[in-house]
Amino acid sequence: MKKYRGAFIKNDREIACLREANRMVANILDAIGDAIAPGVPTMRFEELARDMCAQYAVRPAFLGYCGYPFALCCSVNEQVVHGFPSTRLLEEGDIVSCDMGVIYEGFVGDAARTFAVGEVSEEAQKLMQVTEQSLYVGIEQARAGNDVYEIGAAVQAFVESHGFGVVRRFVGHGVGAKMHEKPEVPNFKPGIPGMPLQNGMVIAIEPMVTAGSYEVDILEDKWTAVTRDRKLAAHYEHSVAITPSGPQILSISDRGLRRPEV
Ligand code: MF3
Ligand code: CO
């Protein structure tokens, strides 16, 4: 595979595989969204995700990755990312961020969404909306010739203009045959230049947004990231190809994309 400054440049066939992997991920997220309800244990979504992987004859990408013990990440309320599916029952008013990955024909699909459980607070609604919008604000910058750090600069400016915070501890990433490839895709503006994006790069853009402080702690389980102030967090992620006709979102389900107005 061709490389540019350590980042892989994908050909059309490779992008087609990544699109298919991400379609499966998006379909799994749709199914999880349909199953979200008060009283449901988050482990139900793990089962759903594994069942769909079996049907698609693909491997979950997260299971066993650096020792991660599940196929799915389910992060509830103050949990930011990498929460474990569990017997915990969802309650009306919770928000739950679900992050899923699969490996299809050797290529990784990676996407995430935050779901509301029944009626949620106005603040939770606003947080989810701003986080999802910020993902599209970032995607808009995913164009050949742009510095990869323009993405985070745009995400951060948008999020902070709404009074929320962007997590610094975790970042988006190039994605392809490996889940984490170059370049890193921060959701904030680093003070230094990054690399110019090239056609054929595929990146996962994944803003993690907090209602209060953007600082996170990692729980005893060594994985679950929570906001230090225990306020709410939301997380949306798309895998995006950089193409001559602009950013192409790959993580689109069979239901299609419902892009939020920004
Ligand atoms: N979307 C996350 C990421 O890009 C998923 C990784 S969870 C892990 O890093 F368990 F696999 F690490
Ligand atoms: Co990711």
PDB file of C-alpha atoms and ligand atoms in Angstrom:
ATOM      1  CA  MET A   1       0.000   0.000   0.000  1.00  0.00           C
ATOM      2  CA  LYS A   2       1.196   3.514  -0.840  1.00  0.00           C
ATOM      3  CA  LYS A   3       2.165   5.642   2.112  1.00  0.00           C
ATOM      4  CA  TYR A   4       2.344   9.340   2.831  1.00  0.00           C
ATOM      5  CA  ARG A   5       4.289  10.337   5.944  1.00  0.00           C
ATOM      6  CA  GLY A   6       3.385   7.063   7.622  1.00  0.00           C
ATOM      7  CA  ALA A   7      -0.311   7.199   6.615  1.00  0.00           C
ATOM      8  CA  PHE A   8      -1.638   4.583   4.188  1.00  0.00           C
ATOM      9  CA  ILE A   9      -3.174   5.748   0.924  1.00  0.00           C
ATOM     10  CA  LYS A  10      -6.003   3.380   0.004  1.00  0.00           C
ATOM     11  CA  ASN A  11      -6.975   2.415  -3.531  1.00  0.00           C
ATOM     12  CA  ASP A  12     -10.580   2.084  -4.695  1.00  0.00           C
ATOM     13  CA  ARG A  13     -10.797  -1.605  -3.804  1.00  0.00           C
ATOM     14  CA  GLU A  14      -9.530  -0.965  -0.302  1.00  0.00           C
ATOM     15  CA  ILE A  15     -11.960   1.915   0.165  1.00  0.00           C
ATOM     16  CA  ALA A  16     -14.784  -0.345  -1.066  1.00  0.00           C
ATOM     17  CA  CYS A  17     -13.856  -2.904   1.641  1.00  0.00           C
ATOM     18  CA  LEU A  18     -13.746  -0.172   4.269  1.00  0.00           C
ATOM     19  CA  ARG A  19     -17.160   1.062   3.098  1.00  0.00           C
ATOM     20  CA  GLU A  20     -18.608  -2.430   3.439  1.00  0.00           C
ATOM     21  CA  ALA A  21     -17.067  -2.927   6.902  1.00  0.00           C
ATOM     22  CA  ASN A  22     -18.502   0.416   7.992  1.00  0.00           C
ATOM     23  CA  ARG A  23     -21.930  -0.331   6.495  1.00  0.00           C
ATOM     24  CA  MET A  24     -22.085  -3.395   8.736  1.00  0.00           C
ATOM     25  CA  VAL A  25     -21.030  -1.328  11.763  1.00  0.00           C
ATOM     26  CA  ALA A  26     -23.693   1.275  10.977  1.00  0.00           C
ATOM     27  CA  ASN A  27     -26.348  -1.442  10.598  1.00  0.00           C
ATOM     28  CA  ILE A  28     -25.337  -2.826  14.006  1.00  0.00           C
ATOM     29  CA  LEU A  29     -25.632   0.665  15.524  1.00  0.00           C
ATOM     30  CA  ASP A  30     -29.105   1.017  13.935  1.00  0.00           C
ATOM     31  CA  ALA A  31     -30.164  -2.279  15.531  1.00  0.00           C
ATOM     32  CA  ILE A  32     -28.795  -1.184  18.907  1.00  0.00           C
ATOM     33  CA  GLY A  33     -30.669   2.103  18.560  1.00  0.00           C
ATOM     34  CA  ASP A  34     -33.886   0.155  17.995  1.00  0.00           C
ATOM     35  CA  ALA A  35     -33.250  -1.935  21.113  1.00  0.00           C
ATOM     36  CA  ILE A  36     -32.505   0.999  23.436  1.00  0.00           C
ATOM     37  CA  ALA A  37     -35.162   1.280  26.144  1.00  0.00           C
ATOM     38  CA  PRO A  38     -35.467   1.703  29.897  1.00  0.00           C
ATOM     39  CA  GLY A  39     -34.948  -1.623  31.692  1.00  0.00           C
ATOM     40  CA  VAL A  40     -32.648  -3.121  29.055  1.00  0.00           C
ATOM     41  CA  PRO A  41     -29.193  -4.292  30.225  1.00  0.00           C
ATOM     42  CA  THR A  42     -26.371  -2.950  28.063  1.00  0.00           C
ATOM     43  CA  MET A  43     -25.125  -6.550  27.695  1.00  0.00           C
ATOM     44  CA  ARG A  44     -28.130  -7.041  25.379  1.00  0.00           C
ATOM     45  CA  PHE A  45     -26.380  -4.791  22.842  1.00  0.00           C
ATOM     46  CA  GLU A  46     -23.177  -6.820  23.124  1.00  0.00           C
ATOM     47  CA  GLU A  47     -25.184  -9.946  22.255  1.00  0.00           C
ATOM     48  CA  LEU A  48     -26.873  -8.142  19.409  1.00  0.00           C
ATOM     49  CA  ALA A  49     -23.540  -6.916  18.061  1.00  0.00           C
ATOM     50  CA  ARG A  50     -21.990 -10.391  18.258  1.00  0.00           C
ATOM     51  CA  ASP A  51     -25.040 -11.995  16.617  1.00  0.00           C
ATOM     52  CA  MET A  52     -24.903  -9.574  13.723  1.00  0.00           C
ATOM     53  CA  CYS A  53     -21.146 -10.125  13.314  1.00  0.00           C
ATOM     54  CA  ALA A  54     -21.867 -13.862  13.077  1.00  0.00           C
ATOM     55  CA  GLN A  55     -24.581 -13.241  10.467  1.00  0.00           C
ATOM     56  CA  TYR A  56     -22.237 -11.059   8.445  1.00  0.00           C
ATOM     57  CA  ALA A  57     -19.404 -13.568   8.989  1.00  0.00           C
ATOM     58  CA  VAL A  58     -17.092 -10.812  10.252  1.00  0.00           C
ATOM     59  CA  ARG A  59     -14.945 -10.495  13.341  1.00  0.00           C
ATOM     60  CA  PRO A  60     -15.618  -7.802  15.924  1.00  0.00           C
ATOM     61  CA  ALA A  61     -12.610  -5.463  15.815  1.00  0.00           C
ATOM     62  CA  PHE A  62     -12.452  -4.466  19.498  1.00  0.00           C
ATOM     63  CA  LEU A  63     -12.703  -7.925  21.096  1.00  0.00           C
ATOM     64  CA  GLY A  64      -9.209  -8.771  22.320  1.00  0.00           C
ATOM     65  CA  TYR A  65      -7.728  -5.502  21.043  1.00  0.00           C
ATOM     66  CA  CYS A  66      -5.097  -4.596  23.667  1.00  0.00           C
ATOM     67  CA  GLY A  67      -7.021  -7.031  25.873  1.00  0.00           C
ATOM     68  CA  TYR A  68     -10.412  -5.278  25.530  1.00  0.00           C
ATOM     69  CA  PRO A  69     -12.901  -7.958  26.653  1.00  0.00           C
ATOM     70  CA  PHE A  70     -15.998  -7.152  24.548  1.00  0.00           C
ATOM     71  CA  ALA A  71     -17.114  -6.592  20.959  1.00  0.00           C
ATOM     72  CA  LEU A  72     -18.850  -3.338  21.844  1.00  0.00           C
ATOM     73  CA  CYS A  73     -18.166  -0.304  24.001  1.00  0.00           C
ATOM     74  CA  CYS A  74     -21.218   0.959  25.955  1.00  0.00           C
ATOM     75  CA  SER A  75     -20.588   4.123  27.913  1.00  0.00           C
ATOM     76  CA  VAL A  76     -23.452   5.426  30.057  1.00  0.00           C
ATOM     77  CA  ASN A  77     -23.874   9.050  31.205  1.00  0.00           C
ATOM     78  CA  GLU A  78     -20.557  10.217  32.761  1.00  0.00           C
ATOM     79  CA  GLN A  79     -18.736   7.392  30.984  1.00  0.00           C
ATOM     80  CA  VAL A  80     -17.004   8.891  27.954  1.00  0.00           C
ATOM     81  CA  VAL A  81     -15.676   5.891  26.007  1.00  0.00           C
ATOM     82  CA  HIS A  82     -14.588   2.251  26.437  1.00  0.00           C
ATOM     83  CA  GLY A  83     -17.354   1.381  28.927  1.00  0.00           C
ATOM     84  CA  PHE A  84     -18.056  -2.344  29.349  1.00  0.00           C
ATOM     85  CA  PRO A  85     -21.421  -3.805  28.405  1.00  0.00           C
ATOM     86  CA  SER A  86     -22.921  -5.115  31.652  1.00  0.00           C
ATOM     87  CA  THR A  87     -26.020  -6.288  33.499  1.00  0.00           C
ATOM     88  CA  ARG A  88     -26.683  -2.650  34.392  1.00  0.00           C
ATOM     89  CA  LEU A  89     -30.219  -1.771  33.342  1.00  0.00           C
ATOM     90  CA  LEU A  90     -30.681   1.406  31.383  1.00  0.00           C
ATOM     91  CA  GLU A  91     -32.955   3.962  33.031  1.00  0.00           C
ATOM     92  CA  GLU A  92     -35.195   6.592  31.542  1.00  0.00           C
ATOM     93  CA  GLY A  93     -33.075   9.739  31.144  1.00  0.00           C
ATOM     94  CA  ASP A  94     -29.755   7.945  30.610  1.00  0.00           C
ATOM     95  CA  ILE A  95     -27.623   8.531  27.547  1.00  0.00           C
ATOM     96  CA  VAL A  96     -25.515   5.671  26.216  1.00  0.00           C
ATOM     97  CA  SER A  97     -22.635   5.926  23.772  1.00  0.00           C
ATOM     98  CA  CYS A  98     -22.149   2.785  21.686  1.00  0.00           C
ATOM     99  CA  ASP A  99     -18.918   2.273  19.742  1.00  0.00           C
ATOM    100  CA  MET A 100     -18.570  -0.701  17.389  1.00  0.00           C
ATOM    101  CA  GLY A 101     -15.917  -2.086  15.074  1.00  0.00           C
ATOM    102  CA  VAL A 102     -15.739  -5.028  12.674  1.00  0.00           C
ATOM    103  CA  ILE A 103     -13.057  -6.524  10.464  1.00  0.00           C
ATOM    104  CA  TYR A 104     -14.290  -7.380   6.955  1.00  0.00           C
ATOM    105  CA  GLU A 105     -11.866  -8.844   4.400  1.00  0.00           C
ATOM    106  CA  GLY A 106      -9.007  -7.547   6.532  1.00  0.00           C
ATOM    107  CA  PHE A 107     -10.369  -3.999   6.790  1.00  0.00           C
ATOM    108  CA  VAL A 108     -11.691  -2.293   9.906  1.00  0.00           C
ATOM    109  CA  GLY A 109     -14.986  -0.428  10.172  1.00  0.00           C
ATOM    110  CA  ASP A 110     -15.316   1.889  13.186  1.00  0.00           C
ATOM    111  CA  ALA A 111     -18.226   4.144  14.181  1.00  0.00           C
ATOM    112  CA  ALA A 112     -20.083   5.329  17.276  1.00  0.00           C
ATOM    113  CA  ARG A 113     -23.281   7.093  18.319  1.00  0.00           C
ATOM    114  CA  THR A 114     -24.888   8.295  21.533  1.00  0.00           C
ATOM    115  CA  PHE A 115     -28.493   7.240  22.164  1.00  0.00           C
ATOM    116  CA  ALA A 116     -31.100   8.715  24.488  1.00  0.00           C
ATOM    117  CA  VAL A 117     -32.994   6.339  26.771  1.00  0.00           C
ATOM    118  CA  GLY A 118     -36.586   7.557  26.733  1.00  0.00           C
ATOM    119  CA  GLU A 119     -36.972  11.223  27.655  1.00  0.00           C
ATOM    120  CA  VAL A 120     -33.668  12.851  28.589  1.00  0.00           C
ATOM    121  CA  SER A 121     -32.883  16.218  30.193  1.00  0.00           C
ATOM    122  CA  GLU A 122     -32.619  19.315  28.058  1.00  0.00           C
ATOM    123  CA  GLU A 123     -28.890  19.431  28.813  1.00  0.00           C
ATOM    124  CA  ALA A 124     -28.400  15.826  27.673  1.00  0.00           C
ATOM    125  CA  GLN A 125     -30.339  16.530  24.490  1.00  0.00           C
ATOM    126  CA  LYS A 126     -28.265  19.616  23.778  1.00  0.00           C
ATOM    127  CA  LEU A 127     -25.015  17.758  24.498  1.00  0.00           C
ATOM    128  CA  MET A 128     -25.928  14.961  22.098  1.00  0.00           C
ATOM    129  CA  GLN A 129     -27.004  17.391  19.409  1.00  0.00           C
ATOM    130  CA  VAL A 130     -23.881  19.562  19.649  1.00  0.00           C
ATOM    131  CA  THR A 131     -21.610  16.498  19.670  1.00  0.00           C
ATOM    132  CA  GLU A 132     -23.241  15.018  16.577  1.00  0.00           C
ATOM    133  CA  GLN A 133     -23.155  18.387  14.807  1.00  0.00           C
ATOM    134  CA  SER A 134     -19.483  18.821  15.764  1.00  0.00           C
ATOM    135  CA  LEU A 135     -18.703  15.545  13.980  1.00  0.00           C
ATOM    136  CA  TYR A 136     -20.113  16.997  10.739  1.00  0.00           C
ATOM    137  CA  VAL A 137     -18.296  20.286  11.329  1.00  0.00           C
ATOM    138  CA  GLY A 138     -15.090  18.217  11.543  1.00  0.00           C
ATOM    139  CA  ILE A 139     -15.947  16.091   8.503  1.00  0.00           C
ATOM    140  CA  GLU A 140     -16.342  19.283   6.464  1.00  0.00           C
ATOM    141  CA  GLN A 141     -12.594  19.894   6.973  1.00  0.00           C
ATOM    142  CA  ALA A 142     -11.585  16.380   5.852  1.00  0.00           C
ATOM    143  CA  ARG A 143     -10.328  17.494   2.442  1.00  0.00           C
ATOM    144  CA  ALA A 144      -7.093  16.889   0.554  1.00  0.00           C
ATOM    145  CA  GLY A 145      -4.606  19.674   1.212  1.00  0.00           C
ATOM    146  CA  ASN A 146      -6.111  20.661   4.548  1.00  0.00           C
ATOM    147  CA  ASP A 147      -3.955  20.109   7.614  1.00  0.00           C
ATOM    148  CA  VAL A 148      -5.452  17.171   9.546  1.00  0.00           C
ATOM    149  CA  TYR A 149      -5.487  19.432  12.612  1.00  0.00           C
ATOM    150  CA  GLU A 150      -8.030  21.738  10.908  1.00  0.00           C
ATOM    151  CA  ILE A 151     -10.590  19.075  11.776  1.00  0.00           C
ATOM    152  CA  GLY A 152     -10.024  19.383  15.507  1.00  0.00           C
ATOM    153  CA  ALA A 153      -9.730  23.143  15.345  1.00  0.00           C
ATOM    154  CA  ALA A 154     -13.204  23.317  13.785  1.00  0.00           C
ATOM    155  CA  VAL A 155     -14.680  20.747  16.189  1.00  0.00           C
ATOM    156  CA  GLN A 156     -13.264  22.543  19.226  1.00  0.00           C
ATOM    157  CA  ALA A 157     -14.403  26.010  18.133  1.00  0.00           C
ATOM    158  CA  PHE A 158     -17.928  24.707  17.505  1.00  0.00           C
ATOM    159  CA  VAL A 159     -18.182  22.716  20.742  1.00  0.00           C
ATOM    160  CA  GLU A 160     -16.787  25.490  22.927  1.00  0.00           C
ATOM    161  CA  SER A 161     -19.103  28.067  21.330  1.00  0.00           C
ATOM    162  CA  HIS A 162     -21.920  25.973  22.842  1.00  0.00           C
ATOM    163  CA  GLY A 163     -20.279  25.927  26.270  1.00  0.00           C
ATOM    164  CA  PHE A 164     -19.167  22.282  26.190  1.00  0.00           C
ATOM    165  CA  GLY A 165     -15.687  20.731  26.377  1.00  0.00           C
ATOM    166  CA  VAL A 166     -13.724  18.454  24.039  1.00  0.00           C
ATOM    167  CA  VAL A 167     -11.793  15.528  25.479  1.00  0.00           C
ATOM    168  CA  ARG A 168      -8.027  15.714  24.832  1.00  0.00           C
ATOM    169  CA  ARG A 169      -7.034  12.317  26.200  1.00  0.00           C
ATOM    170  CA  PHE A 170      -8.484  10.327  23.255  1.00  0.00           C
ATOM    171  CA  VAL A 171      -8.298  11.176  19.571  1.00  0.00           C
ATOM    172  CA  GLY A 172      -9.545   9.985  16.200  1.00  0.00           C
ATOM    173  CA  HIS A 173      -7.227   8.119  13.879  1.00  0.00           C
ATOM    174  CA  GLY A 174      -6.404   6.791  10.467  1.00  0.00           C
ATOM    175  CA  VAL A 175      -8.185   3.474   9.895  1.00  0.00           C
ATOM    176  CA  GLY A 176      -7.616   0.668   7.410  1.00  0.00           C
ATOM    177  CA  ALA A 177      -6.090  -2.795   7.745  1.00  0.00           C
ATOM    178  CA  LYS A 178      -5.343  -1.716  11.325  1.00  0.00           C
ATOM    179  CA  MET A 179      -7.849   0.015  13.578  1.00  0.00           C
ATOM    180  CA  HIS A 180      -5.365   2.685  14.573  1.00  0.00           C
ATOM    181  CA  GLU A 181      -3.201   4.074  11.801  1.00  0.00           C
ATOM    182  CA  LYS A 182      -1.591   7.424  11.227  1.00  0.00           C
ATOM    183  CA  PRO A 183      -2.502  10.222  11.392  1.00  0.00           C
ATOM    184  CA  GLU A 184      -3.913  11.020  14.811  1.00  0.00           C
ATOM    185  CA  VAL A 185      -7.051  13.120  14.480  1.00  0.00           C
ATOM    186  CA  PRO A 186      -7.474  15.227  17.625  1.00  0.00           C
ATOM    187  CA  ASN A 187     -10.754  16.978  18.359  1.00  0.00           C
ATOM    188  CA  PHE A 188      -8.919  20.083  19.523  1.00  0.00           C
ATOM    189  CA  LYS A 189      -6.338  22.375  17.988  1.00  0.00           C
ATOM    190  CA  PRO A 190      -2.790  21.306  18.821  1.00  0.00           C
ATOM    191  CA  GLY A 191      -0.390  24.249  18.762  1.00  0.00           C
ATOM    192  CA  ILE A 192       1.697  22.722  15.970  1.00  0.00           C
ATOM    193  CA  PRO A 193       1.107  21.756  12.321  1.00  0.00           C
ATOM    194  CA  GLY A 194       0.015  18.196  11.505  1.00  0.00           C
ATOM    195  CA  MET A 195       0.152  16.538   8.089  1.00  0.00           C
ATOM    196  CA  PRO A 196      -1.725  17.671   4.992  1.00  0.00           C
ATOM    197  CA  LEU A 197      -4.566  15.254   4.186  1.00  0.00           C
ATOM    198  CA  GLN A 198      -4.222  13.309   0.922  1.00  0.00           C
ATOM    199  CA  ASN A 199      -6.805  11.695  -1.319  1.00  0.00           C
ATOM    200  CA  GLY A 200      -7.066   8.006  -0.431  1.00  0.00           C
ATOM    201  CA  MET A 201      -6.594   8.511   3.294  1.00  0.00           C
ATOM    202  CA  VAL A 202      -9.352   7.131   5.504  1.00  0.00           C
ATOM    203  CA  ILE A 203      -9.786   8.568   8.989  1.00  0.00           C
ATOM    204  CA  ALA A 204     -12.090   7.972  11.931  1.00  0.00           C
ATOM    205  CA  ILE A 205     -13.297  11.305  13.291  1.00  0.00           C
ATOM    206  CA  GLU A 206     -14.711  10.877  16.783  1.00  0.00           C
ATOM    207  CA  PRO A 207     -15.453  13.900  18.956  1.00  0.00           C
ATOM    208  CA  MET A 208     -15.959  13.127  22.656  1.00  0.00           C
ATOM    209  CA  VAL A 209     -17.747  16.075  24.233  1.00  0.00           C
ATOM    210  CA  THR A 210     -18.383  16.841  27.892  1.00  0.00           C
ATOM    211  CA  ALA A 211     -21.013  18.928  29.653  1.00  0.00           C
ATOM    212  CA  GLY A 212     -18.400  20.198  32.128  1.00  0.00           C
ATOM    213  CA  SER A 213     -14.648  19.701  32.418  1.00  0.00           C
ATOM    214  CA  TYR A 214     -12.962  17.831  29.554  1.00  0.00           C
ATOM    215  CA  GLU A 215     -10.684  15.977  31.981  1.00  0.00           C
ATOM    216  CA  VAL A 216     -11.239  12.232  32.213  1.00  0.00           C
ATOM    217  CA  ASP A 217     -10.318   9.489  34.681  1.00  0.00           C
ATOM    218  CA  ILE A 218      -9.915   5.792  33.921  1.00  0.00           C
ATOM    219  CA  LEU A 219     -11.791   3.445  36.264  1.00  0.00           C
ATOM    220  CA  GLU A 220     -10.327   0.442  38.121  1.00  0.00           C
ATOM    221  CA  ASP A 221     -11.269  -1.830  35.223  1.00  0.00           C
ATOM    222  CA  LYS A 222      -8.430  -0.079  33.333  1.00  0.00           C
ATOM    223  CA  TRP A 223     -10.746   0.803  30.409  1.00  0.00           C
ATOM    224  CA  THR A 224     -13.810   2.854  31.284  1.00  0.00           C
ATOM    225  CA  ALA A 225     -13.102   6.554  30.804  1.00  0.00           C
ATOM    226  CA  VAL A 226     -15.340   8.847  32.896  1.00  0.00           C
ATOM    227  CA  THR A 227     -15.494  12.598  33.161  1.00  0.00           C
ATOM    228  CA  ARG A 228     -13.491  13.766  36.173  1.00  0.00           C
ATOM    229  CA  ASP A 229     -16.443  15.889  37.352  1.00  0.00           C
ATOM    230  CA  ARG A 230     -18.855  13.011  36.582  1.00  0.00           C
ATOM    231  CA  LYS A 231     -20.939  15.214  34.305  1.00  0.00           C
ATOM    232  CA  LEU A 232     -22.404  13.825  31.081  1.00  0.00           C
ATOM    233  CA  ALA A 233     -20.375  13.001  27.954  1.00  0.00           C
ATOM    234  CA  ALA A 234     -21.340  12.118  24.384  1.00  0.00           C
ATOM    235  CA  HIS A 235     -19.430  10.470  21.520  1.00  0.00           C
ATOM    236  CA  TYR A 236     -20.110  10.237  17.778  1.00  0.00           C
ATOM    237  CA  GLU A 237     -17.779   8.707  15.218  1.00  0.00           C
ATOM    238  CA  HIS A 238     -17.732   8.233  11.463  1.00  0.00           C
ATOM    239  CA  SER A 239     -15.067   6.686   9.254  1.00  0.00           C
ATOM    240  CA  VAL A 240     -14.436   9.081   6.372  1.00  0.00           C
ATOM    241  CA  ALA A 241     -12.510   8.733   3.096  1.00  0.00           C
ATOM    242  CA  ILE A 242     -10.636  11.739   1.689  1.00  0.00           C
ATOM    243  CA  THR A 243     -11.512  11.847  -2.028  1.00  0.00           C
ATOM    244  CA  PRO A 244     -11.154  14.260  -4.944  1.00  0.00           C
ATOM    245  CA  SER A 245     -14.876  14.997  -4.592  1.00  0.00           C
ATOM    246  CA  GLY A 246     -14.500  15.780  -0.890  1.00  0.00           C
ATOM    247  CA  PRO A 247     -15.111  13.862   2.324  1.00  0.00           C
ATOM    248  CA  GLN A 248     -17.051  10.606   1.876  1.00  0.00           C
ATOM    249  CA  ILE A 249     -18.657   9.141   4.972  1.00  0.00           C
ATOM    250  CA  LEU A 250     -18.229   5.349   4.888  1.00  0.00           C
ATOM    251  CA  SER A 251     -20.222   4.427   8.012  1.00  0.00           C
ATOM    252  CA  ILE A 252     -23.662   4.672   6.419  1.00  0.00           C
ATOM    253  CA  SER A 253     -26.287   2.039   7.205  1.00  0.00           C
ATOM    254  CA  ASP A 254     -28.844   0.573   4.819  1.00  0.00           C
ATOM    255  CA  ARG A 255     -31.297   3.129   6.243  1.00  0.00           C
ATOM    256  CA  GLY A 256     -29.074   5.904   4.941  1.00  0.00           C
ATOM    257  CA  LEU A 257     -27.548   8.859   6.704  1.00  0.00           C
ATOM    258  CA  ARG A 258     -29.582  11.338   8.714  1.00  0.00           C
ATOM    259  CA  ARG A 259     -27.245  14.271   8.766  1.00  0.00           C
ATOM    260  CA  PRO A 260     -28.052  16.896  11.421  1.00  0.00           C
ATOM    261  CA  GLU A 261     -28.489  20.542  10.421  1.00  0.00           C
ATOM    262  CA  VAL A 262     -25.583  22.606  11.688  1.00  0.00           C
TER     263      VAL A 262
HETATM  264  N1  MF3 B   1     -13.561   3.793  18.406  1.00  0.00           N
HETATM  265  C1  MF3 B   1     -12.594   3.402  19.407  1.00  0.00           C
HETATM  266  C2  MF3 B   1     -11.239   3.789  18.896  1.00  0.00           C
HETATM  267  O1  MF3 B   1     -11.157   4.194  17.812  1.00  0.00           O
HETATM  268  C3  MF3 B   1     -12.741   1.988  19.746  1.00  0.00           C
HETATM  269  C4  MF3 B   1     -11.587   1.309  20.390  1.00  0.00           C
HETATM  270  S1  MF3 B   1     -12.141   0.389  21.702  1.00  0.00           S
HETATM  271  C5  MF3 B   1     -10.966  -0.781  21.950  1.00  0.00           C
HETATM  272  O2  MF3 B   1     -10.237   3.751  19.567  1.00  0.00           O
HETATM  273  F1  MF3 B   1     -11.360  -1.461  22.917  1.00  0.00           F
HETATM  274  F2  MF3 B   1     -10.878  -1.532  20.915  1.00  0.00           F
HETATM  275  F3  MF3 B   1      -9.805  -0.205  22.184  1.00  0.00           F
HETATM  276 CO    CO B   2     -12.257   4.978  16.484  1.00  0.00          CO
END
